[in-house]
Coordinates of N, CA and C in Angstrom, one line a residue:
M1141 N 165.2 41.5 65.8 CA 164.1 41.8 64.6 C 162.8 42.4 65.4
A1142 N 162.5 43.2 65.0 CA 161.2 44.3 66.1 C 160.2 43.3 65.9
K1143 N 159.0 43.4 67.7 CA 158.3 42.8 67.4 C 157.2 43.5 66.2
Q1144 N 156.7 43.0 65.2 CA 155.3 43.8 64.8 C 154.2 43.9 65.7
R1145 N 154.0 45.4 65.4 CA 152.2 45.4 65.7 C 150.9 45.4 65.6
M1146 N 150.5 44.9 66.7 CA 149.5 44.2 66.7 C 148.8 44.9 65.9
D1147 N 147.3 44.3 65.1 CA 145.9 45.2 64.8 C 145.0 45.3 65.8
G1148 N 144.8 46.3 66.5 CA 143.3 46.5 67.7 C 142.5 45.3 67.0
G1149 N 142.4 45.1 66.2 CA 141.0 44.4 65.8 C 141.3 43.1 65.9
R1150 N 142.5 42.4 66.3 CA 142.4 41.3 66.9 C 141.9 40.6 68.0
G1151 N 141.8 39.2 67.1 CA 140.9 38.4 68.2 C 139.5 38.2 67.7
R1152 N 139.4 39.0 66.3 CA 137.1 39.5 65.8 C 137.5 39.0 64.8
R1153 N 136.6 38.4 64.3 CA 135.8 37.9 63.5 C 135.2 38.6 62.5
P1154 N 136.0 38.0 61.8 CA 135.5 38.6 59.4 C 134.0 38.8 60.1
G1155 N 133.4 39.9 59.7 CA 131.4 40.4 59.6 C 130.5 40.9 60.8
V1156 N 131.3 40.5 62.1 CA 130.6 40.3 63.2 C 130.3 40.8 64.2
V1157 N 129.6 41.9 64.5 CA 129.5 42.4 64.9 C 129.9 42.6 67.0
T1158 N 130.5 42.8 67.3 CA 130.4 41.3 68.8 C 129.6 43.1 69.3
K1159 N 129.0 44.2 69.4 CA 128.7 45.7 70.0 C 126.9 46.0 69.4
V1160 N 126.1 46.3 70.3 CA 125.4 47.1 68.7 C 124.3 47.9 69.3
K1161 N 124.3 49.9 68.6 CA 124.5 50.6 69.1 C 123.2 50.6 69.4
R1162 N 122.6 51.5 70.5 CA 121.5 51.6 70.1 C 120.5 52.6 68.8
G1163 N 120.3 52.8 68.4 CA 119.5 53.7 67.6 C 117.7 54.7 68.5
G1164 N 117.9 56.4 68.6 CA 116.9 56.4 68.6 C 117.6 57.6 70.5
P1165 N 116.4 58.2 71.1 CA 117.4 60.0 71.2 C 117.6 58.6 73.4
G1166 N 118.7 59.7 73.4 CA 119.2 58.8 74.9 C 119.0 59.2 75.7
R1167 N 119.7 58.9 76.7 CA 118.4 58.4 78.4 C 118.4 60.5 78.2
G1168 N 119.8 61.5 78.5 CA 119.4 62.3 78.2 C 118.4 63.2 78.0
F1169 N 117.6 62.8 76.4 CA 116.7 63.1 76.6 C 115.1 63.2 76.7
W1170 N 114.9 61.9 77.5 CA 113.8 61.4 78.3 C 113.7 61.8 79.6
I1171 N 115.0 62.5 80.7 CA 115.4 63.0 81.1 C 114.0 64.0 81.4
A1172 N 115.0 65.6 79.7 CA 114.6 66.3 79.4 C 113.0 66.9 79.5
L1173 N 112.6 65.6 78.9 CA 111.4 65.4 78.3 C 110.5 65.3 79.5
V1174 N 111.4 64.4 79.9 CA 110.6 64.6 82.0 C 110.0 66.2 83.2
V1175 N 111.5 66.7 82.3 CA 111.6 67.8 83.2 C 110.8 69.1 82.7
L1176 N 110.2 69.2 81.3 CA 109.4 69.6 80.7 C 108.6 69.7 81.3
A1177 N 107.8 68.0 81.1 CA 106.6 67.9 81.2 C 105.8 68.1 82.9
L1178 N 106.9 67.8 84.3 CA 106.7 68.8 85.3 C 106.0 70.6 85.1
L1179 N 107.3 70.5 84.4 CA 107.5 72.7 85.3 C 106.2 72.8 84.2
G1180 N 105.6 71.9 82.8 CA 103.9 72.5 82.2 C 103.3 72.2 82.5
I1181 N 103.1 71.0 83.6 CA 101.8 70.6 84.5 C 102.2 72.4 85.8
T1182 N 103.2 72.5 86.3 CA 103.0 73.7 87.9 C 103.1 74.4 87.2
G1183 N 103.3 74.8 85.9 CA 102.7 76.0 85.3 C 101.1 76.2 84.8
L1184 N 101.0 75.2 84.4 CA 99.1 75.7 84.5 C 98.3 74.9 86.1
S1185 N 98.7 74.1 86.9 CA 98.4 74.7 88.2 C 98.3 76.4 88.4
W1186 N 99.5 77.0 88.2 CA 99.6 78.1 88.6 C 97.9 78.6 88.5
M1187 N 97.9 78.8 87.0 CA 97.5 79.7 85.9 C 95.8 79.6 86.7
A1188 N 95.9 78.2 87.0 CA 94.6 77.7 87.4 C 94.6 78.6 88.5
S1189 N 95.4 78.3 89.8 CA 94.9 78.9 90.4 C 95.0 80.6 90.6
R1190 N 95.5 81.0 90.4 CA 95.9 82.9 90.6 C 94.6 83.4 90.1
P1191 N 94.8 84.5 91.2 CA 93.6 85.7 91.2 C 93.1 86.1 89.7
K1192 N 92.3 85.8 89.2 CA 91.5 86.6 87.9 C 91.8 87.8 88.0
T1193 N 92.0 88.7 86.4 CA 91.6 89.7 86.6 C 90.4 89.6 86.2
Q1194 N 89.8 91.4 87.8 CA 88.9 91.7 87.3 C 88.4 92.5 85.7
V1195 N 87.8 92.6 85.1 CA 86.9 92.5 84.0 C 86.1 93.9 83.9
T1196 N 86.0 95.7 84.0 CA 84.9 96.0 84.3 C 84.6 96.8 82.5
R1197 N 83.0 96.2 82.1 CA 82.5 96.4 81.2 C 82.0 97.7 81.2
L1198 N 81.7 98.4 80.2 CA 80.6 99.9 80.9 C 79.8 98.7 80.1
D1199 N 78.4 100.2 80.8 CA 77.3 100.1 80.8 C 76.7 100.9 80.0
P1200 N 76.7 100.8 78.6 CA 75.9 101.7 77.4 C 74.3 101.7 78.0
S1201 N 73.3 100.9 78.8 CA 72.1 101.7 78.8 C 72.3 102.7 80.1
L1202 N 73.7 102.9 80.7 CA 72.9 104.3 81.6 C 73.5 105.5 80.4
P1203 N 72.7 106.5 80.8 CA 72.4 107.8 80.9 C 74.2 108.4 81.1
P1204 N 74.4 109.3 79.5 CA 75.4 110.5 79.8 C 75.3 111.7 80.6
L1205 N 76.7 111.4 81.6 CA 76.2 112.8 82.5 C 77.2 113.9 82.1
K1206 N 76.7 114.8 82.8 CA 77.6 115.9 82.6 C 79.2 114.8 83.9
A1207 N 79.5 115.1 83.5 CA 81.2 115.0 84.0 C 82.1 116.2 85.1
E1208 N 81.1 116.5 86.2 CA 81.3 117.4 87.5 C 82.9 117.3 88.0
G1209 N 83.3 116.0 88.6 CA 84.0 115.5 89.5 C 83.0 115.8 90.6
Y1210 N 85.1 116.0 91.6 CA 84.4 116.5 92.8 C 85.3 117.7 93.2
L1211 N 84.6 118.6 94.0 CA 85.5 120.1 93.7 C 85.6 120.4 95.2
M1212 N 87.2 120.5 95.6 CA 87.5 121.5 96.7 C 88.3 122.6 96.8
G1213 N 87.4 123.7 97.8 CA 88.2 124.4 97.4 C 86.9 126.2 97.1
S1214 N 87.2 126.9 97.4 CA 86.4 127.5 96.8 C 85.8 128.6 95.5
P1215 N 84.8 127.6 94.9 CA 84.3 128.9 93.2 C 85.0 129.3 92.8
T1216 N 84.8 130.5 94.3 CA 85.1 132.2 92.5 C 86.9 131.6 93.2
A1217 N 87.8 131.2 93.2 CA 89.3 130.3 93.3 C 89.9 131.0 91.7
P1218 N 90.9 132.2 91.3 CA 91.2 132.5 90.9 C 92.2 131.7 89.7
V1219 N 92.2 130.8 89.9 CA 92.2 129.1 89.6 C 92.1 128.3 89.3
E1220 N 91.6 127.3 88.9 CA 91.1 126.0 88.7 C 91.4 124.9 89.0
V1221 N 92.0 124.4 89.3 CA 92.8 123.3 88.5 C 92.7 121.9 88.6
I1222 N 91.9 121.6 87.4 CA 91.2 119.9 87.5 C 92.3 118.6 87.8
E1223 N 92.4 117.6 88.2 CA 92.8 116.4 88.3 C 92.9 114.9 87.9
F1224 N 92.5 115.0 87.0 CA 92.9 113.6 86.6 C 93.4 112.1 87.6
A1225 N 92.7 111.8 87.5 CA 94.0 110.3 88.2 C 92.2 109.2 89.1
D1226 N 93.2 107.8 89.7 CA 93.1 106.6 89.4 C 93.9 106.6 91.7
F1227 N 92.7 105.8 91.8 CA 92.6 105.5 93.3 C 93.5 104.7 93.2
E1228 N 94.0 103.6 92.3 CA 95.5 102.3 93.0 C 96.3 102.6 91.8
C1229 N 96.3 103.7 91.0 CA 97.4 104.7 90.0 C 99.3 104.9 91.6
P1230 N 99.8 104.2 92.0 CA 101.0 104.9 92.5 C 101.6 106.3 92.4
A1231 N 101.6 106.2 91.6 CA 102.1 107.5 91.5 C 101.2 108.3 92.0
C1232 N 99.3 108.7 91.5 CA 98.8 109.6 92.1 C 98.3 109.1 93.9
G1233 N 99.0 108.6 94.0 CA 98.9 108.1 95.5 C 99.9 109.2 96.7
Q1234 N 101.2 108.4 95.4 CA 102.4 109.2 96.4 C 102.4 110.5 96.5
Y1235 N 101.6 111.5 95.1 CA 100.7 113.1 94.8 C 100.3 113.1 95.8
A1236 N 99.0 111.9 96.5 CA 97.4 112.2 97.7 C 98.4 112.8 98.5
T1237 N 99.4 111.6 98.8 CA 100.4 112.2 100.0 C 100.9 112.4 100.6
I1238 N 101.9 113.2 99.8 CA 103.3 113.8 99.9 C 102.7 115.0 99.7
T1239 N 102.1 115.3 98.2 CA 102.0 117.3 97.8 C 101.2 117.2 98.2
E1240 N 100.1 116.6 98.0 CA 98.8 117.3 97.8 C 98.1 118.1 99.3
P1241 N 98.3 117.7 99.7 CA 98.6 117.8 101.3 C 99.1 120.4 102.1
D1242 N 100.2 120.1 100.9 CA 100.9 121.0 100.7 C 99.7 122.1 100.6
V1243 N 99.5 121.7 98.6 CA 99.0 122.0 97.7 C 97.3 122.5 99.1
R1244 N 96.9 122.1 99.7 CA 95.6 122.3 100.8 C 95.7 123.3 101.8
A1245 N 97.1 123.0 102.3 CA 97.0 124.7 102.8 C 97.0 125.8 102.7
R1246 N 98.0 125.4 101.2 CA 98.7 127.0 101.2 C 98.0 127.3 99.8
L1247 N 97.3 127.0 99.5 CA 97.0 127.2 98.1 C 95.2 127.3 98.2
V1248 N 94.5 126.0 98.5 CA 93.2 126.4 98.4 C 92.2 126.2 99.5
N1249 N 93.5 126.6 100.7 CA 92.7 127.5 102.4 C 93.2 128.9 101.9
T1250 N 94.3 128.8 101.7 CA 93.8 130.6 101.2 C 93.3 130.8 100.1
G1251 N 92.6 130.1 99.5 CA 91.9 130.5 98.4 C 92.0 130.9 97.5
Q1252 N 94.4 130.6 96.5 CA 94.4 131.1 95.3 C 93.4 130.2 94.6
V1253 N 92.8 128.2 95.0 CA 92.8 127.8 93.8 C 91.7 126.6 94.6
R1254 N 90.7 126.1 93.3 CA 90.4 125.6 93.7 C 90.3 124.1 93.4
I1255 N 90.1 122.7 93.6 CA 90.4 121.4 92.7 C 90.0 120.8 92.4
R1256 N 89.9 120.1 91.0 CA 87.9 120.0 90.5 C 88.7 117.9 90.4
Y1257 N 88.9 117.2 90.7 CA 89.3 116.1 90.8 C 88.0 114.7 89.6
I1258 N 88.5 113.9 89.0 CA 88.2 113.3 87.8 C 88.3 112.0 88.1
D1259 N 88.0 110.6 88.9 CA 88.3 109.7 88.2 C 88.7 109.0 86.9
Y1260 N 89.7 108.6 86.6 CA 90.8 108.1 85.6 C 90.4 107.0 85.6
P1261 N 89.6 106.0 85.3 CA 89.7 104.7 86.2 C 90.9 103.1 85.1
L1262 N 92.1 103.4 85.4 CA 92.6 102.7 84.0 C 92.3 101.0 84.2
P1263 N 92.1 100.7 82.2 CA 91.9 99.3 82.5 C 93.0 98.4 83.7
M1264 N 94.4 98.4 83.5 CA 95.0 97.6 84.0 C 95.3 97.7 85.7
H1265 N 94.1 98.7 86.2 CA 93.8 98.8 88.0 C 92.2 98.3 88.1
K1266 N 93.3 96.6 88.3 CA 91.8 95.7 89.1 C 90.1 97.1 89.7
N1267 N 90.9 96.6 91.1 CA 89.9 97.1 91.5 C 89.8 98.6 91.6
T1268 N 89.9 99.2 91.1 CA 89.9 100.9 90.9 C 88.9 101.3 90.5
W1269 N 87.9 100.6 89.8 CA 86.1 100.4 89.9 C 85.8 100.9 92.3
D1270 N 85.7 99.4 92.2 CA 85.0 99.5 93.4 C 85.7 100.6 94.1
A1271 N 87.5 100.7 94.4 CA 87.6 102.5 94.7 C 85.8 103.6 94.9
S1272 N 86.5 103.7 92.9 CA 85.4 104.5 92.7 C 84.0 104.9 92.8
L1273 N 83.0 104.0 93.4 CA 82.3 103.5 93.9 C 81.2 104.7 95.1
A1274 N 83.1 103.2 95.0 CA 83.2 103.7 97.0 C 83.2 105.0 97.0
A1275 N 84.4 105.6 97.0 CA 84.3 107.2 96.7 C 82.6 108.5 96.5
A1276 N 82.4 107.5 95.9 CA 81.7 108.7 95.1 C 80.0 108.6 96.2
C1277 N 79.9 107.0 96.6 CA 79.3 106.6 97.4 C 79.0 107.4 98.9
A1278 N 81.1 107.9 99.1 CA 80.8 108.8 100.3 C 80.5 109.8 100.5
N1279 N 81.1 110.4 99.1 CA 80.7 111.9 98.5 C 79.4 112.4 98.5
D1280 N 78.2 111.0 99.1 CA 76.7 111.2 98.9 C 76.8 111.7 99.9
Q1281 N 77.3 111.0 101.1 CA 77.4 110.6 102.2 C 78.3 112.7 102.5
G1282 N 78.0 113.3 101.9 CA 79.2 114.8 102.4 C 80.8 114.4 102.5
K1283 N 80.7 112.7 102.5 CA 82.7 112.7 103.1 C 83.3 112.1 102.2
F1284 N 83.3 112.5 100.4 CA 84.0 112.5 99.6 C 85.1 112.4 99.9
W1285 N 86.5 113.5 100.1 CA 87.5 113.8 100.3 C 88.5 113.0 101.5
E1286 N 87.6 113.0 103.0 CA 88.0 111.6 103.8 C 87.7 110.0 103.3
M1287 N 86.4 109.8 102.4 CA 87.3 108.7 101.4 C 88.7 108.3 100.8
H1288 N 89.2 109.6 100.0 CA 89.6 110.0 98.8 C 90.8 110.1 99.6
D1289 N 90.7 110.8 100.4 CA 92.0 110.3 101.3 C 92.9 108.7 101.9
A1290 N 91.6 108.1 102.8 CA 91.7 106.9 103.0 C 91.8 106.1 102.3
L1291 N 91.3 105.9 100.4 CA 92.1 105.1 99.6 C 93.5 105.3 99.7
F1292 N 94.0 106.7 98.9 CA 95.2 106.3 98.5 C 96.3 106.5 99.4
A1293 N 96.1 106.6 100.9 CA 96.8 106.5 102.6 C 96.5 104.7 102.1
N1294 N 95.6 104.0 101.8 CA 95.7 102.0 102.7 C 95.5 102.4 101.4
Q1295 N 96.5 102.6 100.0 CA 96.0 101.0 98.7 C 97.0 100.4 98.9
D1296 N 98.0 99.8 99.6 CA 98.5 98.6 100.2 C 97.2 97.6 100.5
R1297 N 97.0 97.8 100.8 CA 95.1 97.3 101.4 C 94.0 96.5 100.6
W1298 N 93.6 97.3 99.5 CA 92.2 97.3 98.5 C 93.3 96.5 96.7
N1299 N 94.3 97.1 96.8 CA 94.6 97.4 95.0 C 94.6 95.7 94.7
G1300 N 94.8 95.6 93.3 CA 95.0 94.1 93.1 C 95.9 93.7 93.4
E1301 N 97.3 94.2 93.3 CA 98.6 92.9 94.4 C 98.5 92.3 95.6
A1302 N 97.3 93.2 96.8 CA 96.8 92.9 98.0 C 94.9 91.7 97.8
T1303 N 94.6 91.7 96.7 CA 93.1 91.1 96.5 C 92.9 91.5 95.5
S1304 N 91.8 90.8 95.4 CA 91.4 90.0 94.8 C 89.5 90.2 94.6
R1305 N 89.5 90.9 95.9 CA 87.9 91.4 96.9 C 88.4 92.6 97.8
P1306 N 88.1 93.6 96.7 CA 88.6 94.6 97.2 C 87.2 95.6 98.2
R1307 N 85.8 94.8 98.0 CA 85.8 95.7 99.1 C 85.4 95.5 100.8
G1308 N 85.4 94.7 100.2 CA 85.7 94.4 101.6 C 87.3 94.8 102.6
P1309 N 88.2 95.2 102.6 CA 88.3 96.8 103.0 C 88.5 97.9 102.2
I1310 N 88.0 97.9 101.7 CA 87.7 99.6 101.0 C 86.2 99.4 102.3
G1311 N 85.2 99.1 102.5 CA 84.8 98.9 103.8 C 84.8 99.7 104.6
E1312 N 86.0 98.8 104.9 CA 86.4 99.5 106.0 C 87.2 100.4 106.0
L1313 N 87.8 100.7 104.9 CA 87.9 102.3 105.2 C 86.9 103.3 105.6
A1314 N 86.4 103.2 104.5 CA 84.5 103.7 105.1 C 83.9 103.7 106.2
K1315 N 83.9 102.6 106.9 CA 84.0 102.7 108.7 C 84.3 103.5 109.3
S1316 N 86.2 103.4 109.1 CA 87.2 104.6 109.5 C 86.9 105.9 109.3
V1317 N 86.1 105.8 108.2 CA 85.9 107.9 108.0 C 84.2 108.0 107.7
G1318 N 83.7 107.5 108.9 CA 82.2 107.9 109.9 C 81.3 107.8 109.1
L1319 N 81.1 106.9 108.1 CA 80.3 106.5 107.0 C 78.7 106.1 108.2
D1320 N 77.7 106.1 107.4 CA 76.2 105.9 107.6 C 76.2 104.0 107.0
M1321 N 77.1 102.7 108.1 CA 76.8 101.7 106.9 C 76.2 101.3 106.2
P1322 N 75.0 101.0 106.9 CA 74.2 100.6 105.5 C 73.5 101.6 104.8
K1323 N 74.2 102.8 104.6 CA 73.3 103.3 103.5 C 75.1 103.0 102.3
Y1324 N 76.3 103.4 103.4 CA 77.0 103.2 102.3 C 76.9 101.3 101.2
N1325 N 76.5 100.5 102.0 CA 76.8 99.5 101.6 C 75.4 99.6 100.5
A1326 N 73.9 99.6 100.8 CA 73.3 99.8 100.1 C 73.6 100.2 98.6
C1327 N 74.2 101.3 99.2 CA 75.0 102.4 97.7 C 75.9 101.2 96.6
M1328 N 76.1 100.6 97.0 CA 77.6 100.0 96.4 C 77.4 98.3 96.1
D1329 N 75.5 97.7 96.4 CA 75.5 96.9 96.2 C 74.6 97.5 94.8
A1330 N 74.5 98.7 94.6 CA 73.3 98.4 93.7 C 73.9 99.5 92.3
D1331 N 75.6 99.1 93.1 CA 76.0 100.5 91.5 C 76.0 101.7 91.2
T1332 N 74.5 102.5 92.4 CA 74.5 103.9 92.5 C 74.8 104.6 91.3
F1333 N 76.8 105.1 91.4 CA 77.4 106.3 90.9 C 77.9 105.8 89.5
R1334 N 77.5 104.4 89.4 CA 78.8 104.2 88.0 C 78.6 104.6 86.5
A1335 N 76.8 105.8 86.5 CA 76.9 105.9 85.1 C 77.9 107.7 85.7
K1336 N 77.8 107.9 87.3 CA 78.9 108.9 86.8 C 79.9 108.8 87.2
I1337 N 80.7 108.5 87.4 CA 82.1 107.7 87.4 C 82.8 106.7 85.2
Q1338 N 81.3 106.8 84.5 CA 82.1 106.0 83.1 C 81.4 107.2 82.3
S1339 N 81.0 108.4 83.2 CA 81.1 110.8 82.4 C 82.9 110.8 82.8
H1340 N 83.0 110.6 83.9 CA 85.2 110.8 84.4 C 85.2 109.7 84.0
L1341 N 84.6 108.3 83.2 CA 86.3 107.5 82.5 C 86.2 108.9 80.6
A1342 N 84.7 109.3 80.1 CA 84.4 109.4 78.9 C 84.8 110.6 79.2
E1343 N 85.7 111.9 79.4 CA 85.7 113.5 79.7 C 87.3 113.1 79.5
A1344 N 87.9 111.8 80.4 CA 89.4 112.1 80.1 C 89.6 110.9 78.4
E1345 N 89.1 110.4 78.7 CA 89.1 110.0 77.0 C 89.2 111.1 75.7
K1346 N 88.0 111.8 76.2 CA 87.8 113.2 74.9 C 88.5 113.5 74.9
R1347 N 89.6 114.1 76.4 CA 91.1 115.0 76.3 C 91.9 114.3 76.1
Q1348 N 91.4 113.4 75.9 CA 93.4 112.3 75.9 C 94.0 112.6 77.1
I1349 N 94.0 112.3 77.9 CA 94.8 112.4 79.4 C 95.9 111.3 79.1
P1350 N 97.2 111.9 78.9 CA 97.7 110.6 78.6 C 98.1 109.6 80.1
S1351 N 97.9 110.0 81.2 CA 98.2 109.0 82.3 C 98.0 110.1 83.1
T1352 N 97.6 109.3 84.8 CA 97.3 109.6 85.9 C 98.7 109.8 86.9
P1353 N 98.4 110.5 88.1 CA 97.7 112.0 87.7 C 98.4 112.4 86.4
T1354 N 97.1 113.6 86.0 CA 97.4 114.0 85.5 C 96.6 116.3 85.5
F1355 N 97.5 116.6 85.5 CA 96.6 118.0 85.7 C 96.6 119.2 84.5
V1356 N 94.5 119.8 84.7 CA 95.1 120.7 83.5 C 94.4 121.7 84.3
I1357 N 95.8 122.9 84.4 CA 95.9 124.0 85.0 C 95.7 125.2 83.9
N1358 N 95.0 126.1 83.7 CA 94.0 127.3 81.9 C 94.2 126.3 80.5
G1359 N 94.7 125.7 81.0 CA 93.7 125.0 79.5 C 95.4 124.2 79.1
A1360 N 97.0 124.3 80.1 CA 98.2 123.9 80.6 C 97.9 121.8 81.2
V1361 N 97.9 121.2 80.3 CA 98.1 119.8 80.4 C 99.4 119.1 81.1
V1362 N 99.4 119.2 82.2 CA 100.9 118.3 83.0 C 100.3 117.1 83.8
P1363 N 101.1 116.1 83.0 CA 100.9 115.1 83.0 C 102.1 115.0 84.2
G1364 N 102.2 113.6 85.7 CA 102.7 113.4 86.4 C 102.5 113.9 87.9
A1365 N 103.5 113.5 88.8 CA 103.6 113.4 90.5 C 103.5 114.9 90.2
L1366 N 103.6 116.1 90.4 CA 104.1 117.1 90.4 C 103.8 117.7 92.1
P1367 N 106.3 117.8 92.6 CA 106.3 118.4 93.7 C 105.7 119.5 93.8
Y1368 N 105.7 119.9 95.1 CA 105.5 121.2 95.4 C 105.0 122.9 94.8
D1369 N 106.6 122.4 94.7 CA 107.5 124.1 94.5 C 106.6 123.9 92.9
K1370 N 106.7 123.3 91.9 CA 106.8 122.8 90.4 C 105.1 123.0 90.5
F1371 N 104.1 122.8 91.6 CA 102.6 122.7 90.9 C 102.3 124.6 91.2
K1372 N 102.7 125.3 92.0 CA 102.9 126.3 92.3 C 102.6 127.4 91.2
A1373 N 104.2 127.1 90.8 CA 104.9 128.4 90.1 C 103.8 127.7 88.6
L1374 N 102.8 126.6 88.8 CA 101.9 126.9 87.3 C 100.9 127.6 87.5
V1375 N 100.4 127.5 88.8 CA 99.6 128.1 89.7 C 99.5 129.2 89.5
D1376 N 100.7 130.0 90.1 CA 100.5 131.6 89.8 C 100.8 131.7 88.2
A1377 N 101.1 131.3 87.3 CA 101.8 131.9 86.3 C 99.9 131.3 86.2
A1378 N 98.9 131.1 85.7 CA 98.4 130.3 85.3 C 97.2 131.7 86.0
A1379 N 96.9 132.3 87.7 CA 96.4 133.7 88.5 C 96.5 134.5 87.5
K1380 N 97.7 134.9 86.7 CA 98.9 136.5 86.2 C 98.1 136.3 85.1
S1381 N 97.6 135.5 84.3 CA 96.7 135.8 83.6 C 95.1 135.4 84.0
A1382 N 94.5 135.2 84.5 CA 93.2 134.9 85.3 C 92.5 136.6 84.5
P1383 N 91.1 136.5 85.0 CA 90.4 137.1 83.9 C 90.2 137.6 86.1
A1384 N 90.1 139.2 85.6 CA 89.8 139.8 86.5 C 87.5 139.4 87.8
R1385 N 88.3 139.1 89.2 CA 86.9 138.9 88.9 C 86.5 140.9 89.8
T1386 N 85.0 140.1 89.5 CA 84.2 141.8 90.1 C 82.7 140.8 91.1
D1387 N 84.1 142.0 92.2 CA 82.7 142.2 93.5 C 80.8 142.5 93.2
S1388 N 79.8 141.1 93.1 CA 78.4 141.9 93.3 C 77.9 142.4 93.7
A1389 N 78.9 142.5 95.4 CA 79.0 143.6 95.6 C 78.5 145.4 94.9
T1390 N 79.4 145.4 95.4 CA 80.5 146.8 95.1 C 80.9 147.3 94.2
G1391 N 80.6 145.4 92.5 CA 80.8 146.5 91.2 C 82.4 147.0 91.3
T1392 N 83.0 146.7 91.5 CA 84.7 147.7 91.9 C 85.0 145.7 91.4
K1393 N 86.3 145.8 90.4 CA 87.3 144.4 90.4 C 88.0 144.2 91.1
K1394 N 88.7 142.6 91.5 CA 89.3 142.8 92.6 C 90.3 142.4 91.8

């Protein structure tokens, strides 16, 4: 006769629970909670220690000025190109160091075009106002374009990714281009040209300039770091529609 199958509960007394399962969260929950707490503490420490974004507020008490910018080239050149740029803008740096040397040598120095540079300090660039102020102080000593070139060629020394105190490295650039440093430092300490830069910002906003760099050539608004060939083509097209200049001495048209 076959043996009867044994009951899996054999040996238990009815109504008696031999092992009680504990209620509530298990061990995994508490481990996860500790990990999240550590991550939270780490995040708070990082936020407390990271450089704070510098917010530049406009000063409404300063008198409004005409936005004249900074001119390069002959005032009688048949075509004027207005460049709106931000000293901390990488694309502006690309144009200034790659394309602009050719523009100066082949178009500005030959009398075909004049360039008017207007600062457009964008709010996402926390060090750009100091750069614009430094360039304006350099202009006061007749060295705007030297400072312009030094700022763009050395963005990685003073921009927001490099430092939260840009005036130190920018001051070193000012010294390298031969500025009178006591005069430069006094100009920077007093924010002497803040009203000038505010006028440039207002001009860019009035014209609804979409980005930097942006060029205004014969009324056409052209955004982007233009390569030389495209820049020249736009200048050539503008020159064809430019009014003929009159020689004041002879009265003849050129």
